[in-house]
CSV table of C-alpha atoms in Angstrom, one decimal:
chain,number,residue,atom,x,y,z
A,1,MET,CA,158.2,117.3,0.4
A,2,SER,CA,156.2,118.9,3.1
A,3,ASN,CA,156.4,122.6,3.9
A,4,GLU,CA,156.6,121.8,7.6
A,5,LEU,CA,160.4,121.7,7.7
A,6,ILE,CA,160.8,125.4,7.3
A,7,GLU,CA,158.5,128.0,8.9
A,8,THR,CA,158.0,131.4,7.5
A,9,TYR,CA,157.0,134.6,9.4
A,10,TYR,CA,156.3,138.2,8.3
A,11,HIS,CA,154.4,140.9,10.1
A,12,GLU,CA,152.4,143.2,7.7
A,13,GLY,CA,150.7,145.4,10.3
A,14,LEU,CA,151.8,148.3,12.3
A,15,GLY,CA,153.9,148.1,15.4
A,16,TYR,CA,155.5,145.3,17.3
A,17,ASN,CA,154.7,141.6,16.8
A,18,PRO,CA,156.7,138.8,18.6
A,19,PHE,CA,156.1,135.9,16.2
A,20,ILE,CA,158.5,133.2,17.5
A,21,ILE,CA,158.7,132.7,21.2
A,22,LYS,CA,160.9,129.8,22.4
A,23,ASP,CA,162.1,128.7,25.9
A,24,ASN,CA,164.8,131.4,26.3
A,25,TRP,CA,164.5,133.7,23.3
A,26,GLN,CA,162.1,135.4,20.9
A,27,VAL,CA,162.0,137.0,17.5
A,28,ALA,CA,159.7,139.9,16.8
A,29,GLN,CA,159.2,142.4,13.9
A,30,LEU,CA,158.7,146.1,14.6
A,31,ASN,CA,157.1,148.1,11.8
A,32,PHE,CA,156.5,151.9,11.9
A,33,ILE,CA,154.0,153.3,14.3
A,34,PRO,CA,153.6,157.1,14.8
A,35,GLU,CA,155.2,157.1,18.3
A,36,GLN,CA,158.4,155.5,16.7
A,37,GLY,CA,158.5,158.2,14.0
A,38,LEU,CA,161.9,159.7,13.2
A,39,TYR,CA,161.0,162.9,15.1
A,40,ALA,CA,158.4,161.5,17.5
A,41,ILE,CA,160.5,159.8,20.2
A,42,GLN,CA,159.2,160.9,23.7
A,43,LYS,CA,160.7,158.2,25.9
A,44,MET,CA,163.6,155.8,26.4
A,45,ASP,CA,163.3,152.3,27.6
A,46,MET,CA,165.6,149.7,29.2
A,47,HIS,CA,165.6,146.0,29.8
A,48,MET,CA,167.0,144.5,33.0
A,49,GLN,CA,167.2,140.9,31.9
A,50,THR,CA,168.2,140.9,28.2
A,51,ASP,CA,170.3,142.3,25.5
A,52,GLU,CA,168.2,143.4,22.5
A,53,VAL,CA,169.3,142.7,18.9
A,54,PHE,CA,168.1,144.8,16.0
A,55,VAL,CA,168.3,144.1,12.3
A,56,LEU,CA,166.9,146.6,9.8
A,57,THR,CA,165.4,144.8,6.8
A,58,THR,CA,164.0,147.8,4.9
A,59,GLY,CA,163.6,151.5,5.2
A,60,THR,CA,165.3,154.1,7.4
A,61,ALA,CA,165.8,153.8,11.1
A,62,VAL,CA,168.0,155.4,13.8
A,63,LEU,CA,169.0,153.3,16.8
A,64,ILE,CA,169.3,155.5,19.9
A,65,GLY,CA,171.3,154.5,23.0
A,66,ALA,CA,171.7,156.7,26.0
A,67,VAL,CA,173.3,157.1,29.4
A,68,LEU,CA,171.3,158.8,32.1
A,69,GLU,CA,173.4,161.4,33.8
A,70,ASN,CA,172.6,164.2,36.4
A,71,GLU,CA,171.7,166.6,33.7
A,72,GLY,CA,169.6,164.1,31.7
A,73,PHE,CA,170.3,161.7,28.8
A,74,ASN,CA,173.5,161.7,26.9
A,75,PHE,CA,172.5,160.1,23.5
A,76,GLN,CA,174.4,158.0,21.0
A,77,LEU,CA,172.8,157.7,17.5
A,78,ILE,CA,173.4,155.2,14.8
A,79,GLN,CA,171.7,155.3,11.4
A,80,MET,CA,171.0,151.7,10.8
A,81,LYS,CA,172.2,149.9,7.7
A,82,ILE,CA,170.1,147.1,6.2
A,83,GLY,CA,171.4,143.7,7.1
A,84,ILE,CA,173.7,144.8,9.9
A,85,THR,CA,173.2,143.4,13.4
A,86,TYR,CA,173.1,145.9,16.2
A,87,ASN,CA,173.1,144.8,19.9
A,88,VAL,CA,171.9,147.0,22.8
A,89,PRO,CA,173.3,145.4,26.0
A,90,VAL,CA,171.2,144.7,29.0
A,91,ASN,CA,170.6,147.8,31.3
A,92,THR,CA,171.1,150.3,28.4
A,93,TRP,CA,168.6,153.0,27.8
A,94,HIS,CA,167.5,152.9,24.1
A,95,ASN,CA,164.8,153.5,21.5
A,96,ILE,CA,164.5,153.4,17.7
A,97,ALA,CA,163.2,156.1,15.5
A,98,MET,CA,161.8,154.9,12.2
A,99,ASP,CA,160.6,156.2,8.9
A,100,LYS,CA,157.2,155.0,7.6
A,101,ASP,CA,158.9,152.4,5.4
A,102,ALA,CA,161.1,150.8,8.1
A,103,GLU,CA,160.9,147.2,9.2
A,104,VAL,CA,163.1,145.9,12.0
A,105,ILE,CA,163.7,142.3,13.3
A,106,ILE,CA,164.3,142.2,17.1
A,107,ILE,CA,165.8,139.2,18.9
A,108,GLU,CA,165.7,139.2,22.8
A,109,LYS,CA,164.9,137.0,25.8
A,110,SER,CA,161.5,135.3,25.6
A,111,ASN,CA,158.5,137.3,26.9
A,112,THR,CA,160.5,140.5,27.3
A,113,HIS,CA,157.5,142.4,25.9
A,114,LEU,CA,155.4,141.2,28.9
A,115,GLY,CA,157.3,143.1,31.6
A,116,ASP,CA,161.1,143.4,31.4
A,117,PHE,CA,161.1,147.1,30.7
A,118,VAL,CA,161.2,150.5,32.4
A,119,TYR,CA,160.5,153.7,30.6
A,120,ARG,CA,161.6,157.3,31.2
A,121,GLN,CA,159.9,160.2,29.5
A,122,LEU,CA,162.2,162.7,27.8
A,123,SER,CA,162.0,166.3,28.9
A,124,LYS,CA,161.1,168.9,26.3
A,125,ASN,CA,164.7,169.9,26.0
A,126,GLU,CA,165.9,166.3,25.6
A,127,ALA,CA,163.2,165.6,22.9
A,128,GLU,CA,164.2,168.8,21.0
A,129,TYR,CA,167.9,167.9,21.3
A,130,LEU,CA,167.3,164.3,20.1
A,131,ASN,CA,165.2,165.5,17.1
A,132,ASP,CA,168.0,167.9,16.1
A,133,ALA,CA,170.6,165.2,16.4
A,134,ILE,CA,168.5,162.8,14.3
A,135,ARG,CA,168.1,165.5,11.6
A,136,ARG,CA,171.9,166.2,11.6
A,137,LEU,CA,172.6,162.4,11.4
A,138,LEU,CA,170.2,162.1,8.4
A,139,ASN,CA,171.4,165.4,6.9
A,140,GLU,CA,167.9,166.8,6.8
A,141,GLN,CA,166.8,170.4,7.2
A,142,PRO,CA,164.8,171.5,10.2
A,143,PHE,CA,161.1,171.9,9.7
């Protein structure tokens, strides 16, 4: 029997790699890169045309959702569990903080990575608050 019936994909490098792009959807793998480090998040992003699904396959990761209010971002954090599916709805500010061993599968509308995103930098206070919140969630001591 031929191996053409089942395709296999895995991304070994750093960062984001969309490896299946179909008519209306795509699957990508996100591996650790320094700017996605557990205490390195400096911006939030949002998609205007798609939900974004995250599945942690290995390691430690914190999914960050946020609402932008007058005084800045109000964050919601979830320590991801391996094999659980997490959905970030369209028009929701979000990011993901990852340990060096983390690998995440992402499912979203096709070609989202080519332009369906806006970014907002965190203020110094927002970044410090977010880092403290991640430490508390992971029960880690401050540096």
